[in-house]
PDB file of C-alpha atoms in Angstrom:
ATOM      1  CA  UNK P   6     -13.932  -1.575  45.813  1.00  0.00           C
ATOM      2  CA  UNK P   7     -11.399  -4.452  45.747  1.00  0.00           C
ATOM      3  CA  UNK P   8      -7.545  -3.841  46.065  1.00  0.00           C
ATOM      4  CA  UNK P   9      -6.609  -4.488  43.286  1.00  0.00           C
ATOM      5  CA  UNK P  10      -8.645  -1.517  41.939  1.00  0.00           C
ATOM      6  CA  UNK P  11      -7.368   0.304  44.610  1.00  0.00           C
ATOM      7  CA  UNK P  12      -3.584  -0.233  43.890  1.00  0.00           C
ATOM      8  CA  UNK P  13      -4.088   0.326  39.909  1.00  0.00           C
ATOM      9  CA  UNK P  14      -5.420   3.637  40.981  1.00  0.00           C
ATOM     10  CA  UNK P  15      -3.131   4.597  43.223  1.00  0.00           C
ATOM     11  CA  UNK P  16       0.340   6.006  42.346  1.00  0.00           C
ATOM     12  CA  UNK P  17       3.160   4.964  44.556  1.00  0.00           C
ATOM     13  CA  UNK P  18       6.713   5.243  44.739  1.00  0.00           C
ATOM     14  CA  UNK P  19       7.340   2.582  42.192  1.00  0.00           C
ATOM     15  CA  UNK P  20       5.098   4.262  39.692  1.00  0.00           C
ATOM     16  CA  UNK P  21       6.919   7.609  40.218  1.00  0.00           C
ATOM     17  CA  UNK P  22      10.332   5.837  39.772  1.00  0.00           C
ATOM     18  CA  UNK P  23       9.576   3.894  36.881  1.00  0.00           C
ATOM     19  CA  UNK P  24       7.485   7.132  35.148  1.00  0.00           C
ATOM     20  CA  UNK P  25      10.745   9.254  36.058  1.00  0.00           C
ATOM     21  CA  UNK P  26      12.965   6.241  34.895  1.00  0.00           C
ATOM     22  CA  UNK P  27      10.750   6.138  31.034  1.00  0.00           C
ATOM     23  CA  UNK P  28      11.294   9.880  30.839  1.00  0.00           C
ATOM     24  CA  UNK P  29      14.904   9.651  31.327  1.00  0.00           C
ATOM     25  CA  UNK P  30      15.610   7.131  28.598  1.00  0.00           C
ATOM     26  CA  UNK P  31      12.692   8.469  26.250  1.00  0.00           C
ATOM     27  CA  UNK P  32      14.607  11.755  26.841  1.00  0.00           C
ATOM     28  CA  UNK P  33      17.927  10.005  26.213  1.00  0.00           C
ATOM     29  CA  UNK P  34      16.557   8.389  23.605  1.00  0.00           C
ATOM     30  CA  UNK P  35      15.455  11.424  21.287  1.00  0.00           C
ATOM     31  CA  UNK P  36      18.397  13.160  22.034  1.00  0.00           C
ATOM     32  CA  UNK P  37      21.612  10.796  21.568  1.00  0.00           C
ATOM     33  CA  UNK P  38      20.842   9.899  18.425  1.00  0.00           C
ATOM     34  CA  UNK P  39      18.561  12.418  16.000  1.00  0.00           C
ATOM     35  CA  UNK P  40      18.850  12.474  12.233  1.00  0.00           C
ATOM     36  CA  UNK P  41      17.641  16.317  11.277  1.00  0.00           C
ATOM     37  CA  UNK P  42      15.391  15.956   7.768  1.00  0.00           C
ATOM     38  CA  UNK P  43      14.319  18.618   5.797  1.00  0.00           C
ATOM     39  CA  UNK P  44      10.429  19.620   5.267  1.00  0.00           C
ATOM     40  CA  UNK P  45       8.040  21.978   4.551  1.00  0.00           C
ATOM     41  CA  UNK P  46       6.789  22.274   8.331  1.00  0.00           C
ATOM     42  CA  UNK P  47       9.102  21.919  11.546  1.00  0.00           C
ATOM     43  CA  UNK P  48      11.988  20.856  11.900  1.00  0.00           C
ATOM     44  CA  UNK P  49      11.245  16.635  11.814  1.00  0.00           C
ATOM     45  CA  UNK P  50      14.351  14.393  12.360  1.00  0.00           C
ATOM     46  CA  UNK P  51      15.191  10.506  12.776  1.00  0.00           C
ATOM     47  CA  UNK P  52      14.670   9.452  16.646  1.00  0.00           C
ATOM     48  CA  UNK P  53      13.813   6.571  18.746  1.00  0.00           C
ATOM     49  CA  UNK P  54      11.786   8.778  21.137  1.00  0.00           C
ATOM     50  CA  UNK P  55       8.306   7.600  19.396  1.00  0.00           C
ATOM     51  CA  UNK P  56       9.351   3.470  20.265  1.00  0.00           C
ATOM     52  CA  UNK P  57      10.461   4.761  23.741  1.00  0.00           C
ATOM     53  CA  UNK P  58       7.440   5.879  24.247  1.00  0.00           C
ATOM     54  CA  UNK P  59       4.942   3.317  22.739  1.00  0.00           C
ATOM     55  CA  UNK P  60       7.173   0.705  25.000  1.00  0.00           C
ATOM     56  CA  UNK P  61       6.340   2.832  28.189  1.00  0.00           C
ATOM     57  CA  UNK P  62       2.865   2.599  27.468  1.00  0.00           C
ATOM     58  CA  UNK P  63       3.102  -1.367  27.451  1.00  0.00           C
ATOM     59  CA  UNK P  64       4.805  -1.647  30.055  1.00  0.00           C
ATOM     60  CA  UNK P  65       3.448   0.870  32.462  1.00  0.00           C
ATOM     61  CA  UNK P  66       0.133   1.392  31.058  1.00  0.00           C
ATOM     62  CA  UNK P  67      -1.538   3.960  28.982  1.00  0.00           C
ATOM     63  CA  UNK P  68      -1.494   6.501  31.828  1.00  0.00           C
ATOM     64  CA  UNK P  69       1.788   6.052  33.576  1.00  0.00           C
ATOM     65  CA  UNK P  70       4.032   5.370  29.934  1.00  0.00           C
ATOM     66  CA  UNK P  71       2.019   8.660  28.151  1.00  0.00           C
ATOM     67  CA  UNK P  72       3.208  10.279  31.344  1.00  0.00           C
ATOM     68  CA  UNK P  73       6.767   9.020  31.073  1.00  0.00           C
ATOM     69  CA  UNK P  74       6.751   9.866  27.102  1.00  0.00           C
ATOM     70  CA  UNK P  75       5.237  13.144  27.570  1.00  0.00           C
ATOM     71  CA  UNK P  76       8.122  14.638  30.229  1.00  0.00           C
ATOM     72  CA  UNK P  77      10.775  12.855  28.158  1.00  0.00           C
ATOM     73  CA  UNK P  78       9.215  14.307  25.132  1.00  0.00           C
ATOM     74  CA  UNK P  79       8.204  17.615  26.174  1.00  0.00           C
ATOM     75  CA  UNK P  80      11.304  18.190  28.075  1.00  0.00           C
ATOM     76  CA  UNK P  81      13.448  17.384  24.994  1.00  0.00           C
ATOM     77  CA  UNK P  82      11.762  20.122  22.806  1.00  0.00           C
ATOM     78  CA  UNK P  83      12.121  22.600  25.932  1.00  0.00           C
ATOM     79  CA  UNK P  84      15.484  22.258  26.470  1.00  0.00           C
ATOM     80  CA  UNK P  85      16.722  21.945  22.533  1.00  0.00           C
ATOM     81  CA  UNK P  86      15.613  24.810  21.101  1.00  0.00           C
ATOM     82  CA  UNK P  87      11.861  23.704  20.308  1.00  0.00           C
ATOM     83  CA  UNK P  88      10.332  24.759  22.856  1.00  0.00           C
ATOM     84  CA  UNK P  89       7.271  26.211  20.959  1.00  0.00           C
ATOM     85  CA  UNK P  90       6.325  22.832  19.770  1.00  0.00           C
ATOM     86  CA  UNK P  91       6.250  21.625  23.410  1.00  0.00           C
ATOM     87  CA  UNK P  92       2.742  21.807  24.118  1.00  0.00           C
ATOM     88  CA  UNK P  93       1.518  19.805  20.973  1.00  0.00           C
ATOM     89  CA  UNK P  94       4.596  17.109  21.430  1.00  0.00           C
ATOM     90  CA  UNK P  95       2.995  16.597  25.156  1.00  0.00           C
ATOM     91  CA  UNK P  96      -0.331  16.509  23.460  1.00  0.00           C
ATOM     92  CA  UNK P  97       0.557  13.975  20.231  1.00  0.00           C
ATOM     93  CA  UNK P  98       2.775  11.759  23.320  1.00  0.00           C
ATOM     94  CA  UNK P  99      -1.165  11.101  25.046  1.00  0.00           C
ATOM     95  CA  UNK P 100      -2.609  11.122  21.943  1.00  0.00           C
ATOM     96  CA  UNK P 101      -0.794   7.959  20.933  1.00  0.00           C
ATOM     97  CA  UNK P 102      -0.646   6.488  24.495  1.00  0.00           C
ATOM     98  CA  UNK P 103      -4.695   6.754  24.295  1.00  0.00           C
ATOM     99  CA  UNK P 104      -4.628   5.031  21.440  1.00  0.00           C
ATOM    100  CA  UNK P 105      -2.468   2.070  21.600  1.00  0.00           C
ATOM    101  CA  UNK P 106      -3.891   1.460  24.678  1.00  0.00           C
ATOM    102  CA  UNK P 107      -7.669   1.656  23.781  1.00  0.00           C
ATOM    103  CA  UNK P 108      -5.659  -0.635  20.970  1.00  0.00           C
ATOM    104  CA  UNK P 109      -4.172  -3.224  23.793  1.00  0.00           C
ATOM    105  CA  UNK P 110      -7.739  -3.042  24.840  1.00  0.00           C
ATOM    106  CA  UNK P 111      -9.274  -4.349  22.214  1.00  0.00           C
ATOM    107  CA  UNK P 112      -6.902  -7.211  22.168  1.00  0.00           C
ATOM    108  CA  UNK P 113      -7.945  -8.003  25.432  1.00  0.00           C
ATOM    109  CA  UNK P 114      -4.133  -7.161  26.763  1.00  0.00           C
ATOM    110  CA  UNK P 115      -2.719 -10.006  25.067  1.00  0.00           C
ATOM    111  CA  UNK P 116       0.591  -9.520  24.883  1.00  0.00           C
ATOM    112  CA  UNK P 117       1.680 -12.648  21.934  1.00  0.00           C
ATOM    113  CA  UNK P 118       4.681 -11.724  19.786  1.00  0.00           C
ATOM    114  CA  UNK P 119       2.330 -11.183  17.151  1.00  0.00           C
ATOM    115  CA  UNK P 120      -0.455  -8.893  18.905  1.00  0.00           C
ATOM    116  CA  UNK P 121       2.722  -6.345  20.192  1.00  0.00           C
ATOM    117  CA  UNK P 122       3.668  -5.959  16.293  1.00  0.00           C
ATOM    118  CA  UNK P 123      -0.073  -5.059  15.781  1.00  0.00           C
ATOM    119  CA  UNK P 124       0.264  -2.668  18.659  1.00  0.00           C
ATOM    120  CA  UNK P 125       3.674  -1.193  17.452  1.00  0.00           C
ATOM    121  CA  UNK P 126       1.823  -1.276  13.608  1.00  0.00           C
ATOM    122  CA  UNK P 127      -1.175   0.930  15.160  1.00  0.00           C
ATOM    123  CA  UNK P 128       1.480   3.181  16.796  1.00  0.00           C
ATOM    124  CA  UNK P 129       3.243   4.052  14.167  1.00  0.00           C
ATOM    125  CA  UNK P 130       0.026   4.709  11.963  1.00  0.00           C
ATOM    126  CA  UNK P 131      -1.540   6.707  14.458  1.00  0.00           C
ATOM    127  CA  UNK P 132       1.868   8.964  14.726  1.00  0.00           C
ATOM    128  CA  UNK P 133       1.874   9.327  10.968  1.00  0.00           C
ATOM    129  CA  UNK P 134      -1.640  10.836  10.833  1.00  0.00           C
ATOM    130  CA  UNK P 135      -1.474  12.666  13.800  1.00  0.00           C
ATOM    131  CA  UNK P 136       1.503  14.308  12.338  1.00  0.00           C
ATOM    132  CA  UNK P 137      -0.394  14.765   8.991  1.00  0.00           C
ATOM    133  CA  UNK P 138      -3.178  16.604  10.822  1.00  0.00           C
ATOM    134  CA  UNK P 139      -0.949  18.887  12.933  1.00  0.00           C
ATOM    135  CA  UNK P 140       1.170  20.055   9.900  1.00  0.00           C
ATOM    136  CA  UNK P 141      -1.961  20.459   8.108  1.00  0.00           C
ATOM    137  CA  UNK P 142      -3.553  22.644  10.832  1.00  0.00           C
ATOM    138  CA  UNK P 143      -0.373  24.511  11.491  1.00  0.00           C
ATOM    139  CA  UNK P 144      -0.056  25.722   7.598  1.00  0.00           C
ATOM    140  CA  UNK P 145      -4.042  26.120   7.686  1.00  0.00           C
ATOM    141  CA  UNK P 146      -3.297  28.415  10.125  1.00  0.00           C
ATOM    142  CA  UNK P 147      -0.681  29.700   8.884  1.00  0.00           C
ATOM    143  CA  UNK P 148      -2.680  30.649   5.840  1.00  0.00           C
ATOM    144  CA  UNK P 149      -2.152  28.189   3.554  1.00  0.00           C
ATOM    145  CA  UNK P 150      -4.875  27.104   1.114  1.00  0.00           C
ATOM    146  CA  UNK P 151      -6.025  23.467   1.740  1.00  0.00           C
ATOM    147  CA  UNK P 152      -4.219  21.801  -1.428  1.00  0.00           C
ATOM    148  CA  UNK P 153      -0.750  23.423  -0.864  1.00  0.00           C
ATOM    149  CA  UNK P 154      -1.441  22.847   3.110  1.00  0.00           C
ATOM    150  CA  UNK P 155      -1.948  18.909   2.201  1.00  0.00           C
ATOM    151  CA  UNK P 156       0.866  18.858   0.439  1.00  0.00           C
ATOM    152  CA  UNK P 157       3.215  20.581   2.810  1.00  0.00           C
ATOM    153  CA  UNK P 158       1.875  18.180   5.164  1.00  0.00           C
ATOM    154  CA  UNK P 159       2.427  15.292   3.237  1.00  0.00           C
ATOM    155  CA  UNK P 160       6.270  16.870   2.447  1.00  0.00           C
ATOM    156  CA  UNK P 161       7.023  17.129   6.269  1.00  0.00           C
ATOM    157  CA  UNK P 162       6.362  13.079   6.993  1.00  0.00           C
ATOM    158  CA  UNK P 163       9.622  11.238   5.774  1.00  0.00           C
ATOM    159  CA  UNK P 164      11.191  11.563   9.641  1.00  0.00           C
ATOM    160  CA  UNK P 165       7.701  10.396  10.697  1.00  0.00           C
ATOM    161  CA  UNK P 166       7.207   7.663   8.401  1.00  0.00           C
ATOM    162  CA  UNK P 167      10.727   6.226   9.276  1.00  0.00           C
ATOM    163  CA  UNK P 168      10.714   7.035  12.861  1.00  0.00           C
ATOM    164  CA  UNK P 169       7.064   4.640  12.219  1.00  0.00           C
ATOM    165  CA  UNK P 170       9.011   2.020  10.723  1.00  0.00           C
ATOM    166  CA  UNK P 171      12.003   2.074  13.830  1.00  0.00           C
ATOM    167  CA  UNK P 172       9.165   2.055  16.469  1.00  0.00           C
ATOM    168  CA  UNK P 173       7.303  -1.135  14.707  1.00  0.00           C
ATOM    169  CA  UNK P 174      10.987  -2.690  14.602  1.00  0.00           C
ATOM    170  CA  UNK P 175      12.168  -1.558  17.992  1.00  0.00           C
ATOM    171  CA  UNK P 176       9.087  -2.105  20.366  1.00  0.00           C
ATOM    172  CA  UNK P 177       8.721  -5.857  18.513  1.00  0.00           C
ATOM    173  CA  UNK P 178      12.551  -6.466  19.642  1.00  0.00           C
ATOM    174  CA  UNK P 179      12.446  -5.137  22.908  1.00  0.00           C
ATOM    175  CA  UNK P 180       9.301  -5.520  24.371  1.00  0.00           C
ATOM    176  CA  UNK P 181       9.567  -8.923  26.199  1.00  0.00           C
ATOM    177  CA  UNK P 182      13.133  -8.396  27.467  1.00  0.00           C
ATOM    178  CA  UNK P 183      12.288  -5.207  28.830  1.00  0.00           C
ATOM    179  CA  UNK P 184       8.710  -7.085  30.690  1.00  0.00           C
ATOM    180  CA  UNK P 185      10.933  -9.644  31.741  1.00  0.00           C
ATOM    181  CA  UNK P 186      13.455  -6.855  33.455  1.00  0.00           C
ATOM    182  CA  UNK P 187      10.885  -4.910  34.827  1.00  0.00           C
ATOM    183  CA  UNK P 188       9.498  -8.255  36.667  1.00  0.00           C
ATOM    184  CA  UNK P 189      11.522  -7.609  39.506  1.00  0.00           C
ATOM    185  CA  UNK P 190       9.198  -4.606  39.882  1.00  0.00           C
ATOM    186  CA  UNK P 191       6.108  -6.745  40.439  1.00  0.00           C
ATOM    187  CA  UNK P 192       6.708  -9.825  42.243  1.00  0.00           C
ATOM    188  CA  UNK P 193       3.144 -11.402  42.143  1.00  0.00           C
ATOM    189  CA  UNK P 194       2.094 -10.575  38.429  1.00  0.00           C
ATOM    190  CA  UNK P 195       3.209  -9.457  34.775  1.00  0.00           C
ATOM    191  CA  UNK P 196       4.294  -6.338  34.051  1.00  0.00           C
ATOM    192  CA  UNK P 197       2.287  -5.318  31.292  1.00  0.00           C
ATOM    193  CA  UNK P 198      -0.462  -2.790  32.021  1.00  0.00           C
ATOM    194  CA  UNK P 199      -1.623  -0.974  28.549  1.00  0.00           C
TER     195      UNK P 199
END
């Protein structure tokens, strides 16, 4: 086993500060500025949470930046009043992680202007159904039939479908200044680690 295998393995003290780091400003980030919406299931609002998180996964890799969206995440809906919805927050946060990076994966971790929209695009997408499922299950569960469980479901995605639209905007923008800050981190190569 080479070391470079070794050290992507491994999880040091610079992976623990810039997880911890991510969770703060993913936290920070959902819970400065939050837009409440109405809908049929939950209580969805307007936050930048969803970009904080898709940029953690970028820049830390799929692991690490779920990790860091997860706690930031998860902690948010503990300590606001949402704590029920905890578990499946920390779920949909490595849900999407897995997914954009199996996405940066396919595009052979090319990280052009253009292939970061696509990522941000496939994040956003992948939030919006994921939502779509969960509020289905939850009224299915609930009791619901299936047509007026679809529909609620459908109802309950405006705050998703915007907070989509912020993350494509948002991780497009910041992306390469925050890889170009977080150089100082890694001296002998990029940043990026989806």
């Amino acid at each position: 086993m080479s070391n470079e295998s070794i050290e992507k393995k491994s999880f040091g003290i610079r992976d623990i500060v810039l997880v911890a780091l991510f969770a703060a400003v993913t936290y920070l980030g959902i819970s400065a500025l939050r837009i409440p919406l109405p809908a049929a299931v939950g209580a969805p609002f307007i936050h930048f949470g969803n970009s904080l998180l898709v940029l953690a996964v970028l820049l830390l890799g799929g692991f690490r930046g779920g990790l860091a969206g997860a706690i930031g995440l998860g902690l948010f809906d503990l300590l606001s009043g949402y704590a029920s919805t905890a578990p499946v927050t920390v779920i949909l946060a490595f849900a999407v992680a897995g997914i954009v990076t199996y996405a940066f994966h396919l595009l052979k971790h090319t990280d052009t202007p253009v292939n970061i929209f696509i990522l941000a695009l496939v994040a956003g997408a992948s939030k919006i159904v994921l939502e779509f499922l969960h509020g289905l299950i939850e009224l299915l569960l609930g009791g619901s039939a299936f047509g007026a469980a679809i529909i609620g479901a459908f109802t309950s995605l405006p705050a998703t479908a915007i907070n989509a639209v912020s993350t494509v905007i948002i991780v497009s923008v910041l992306y390469f200044p925050l890889k170009k800050g977080l150089s100082i981190f890694d001296s002998n190569k990029g940043v990026s680690k989806a």
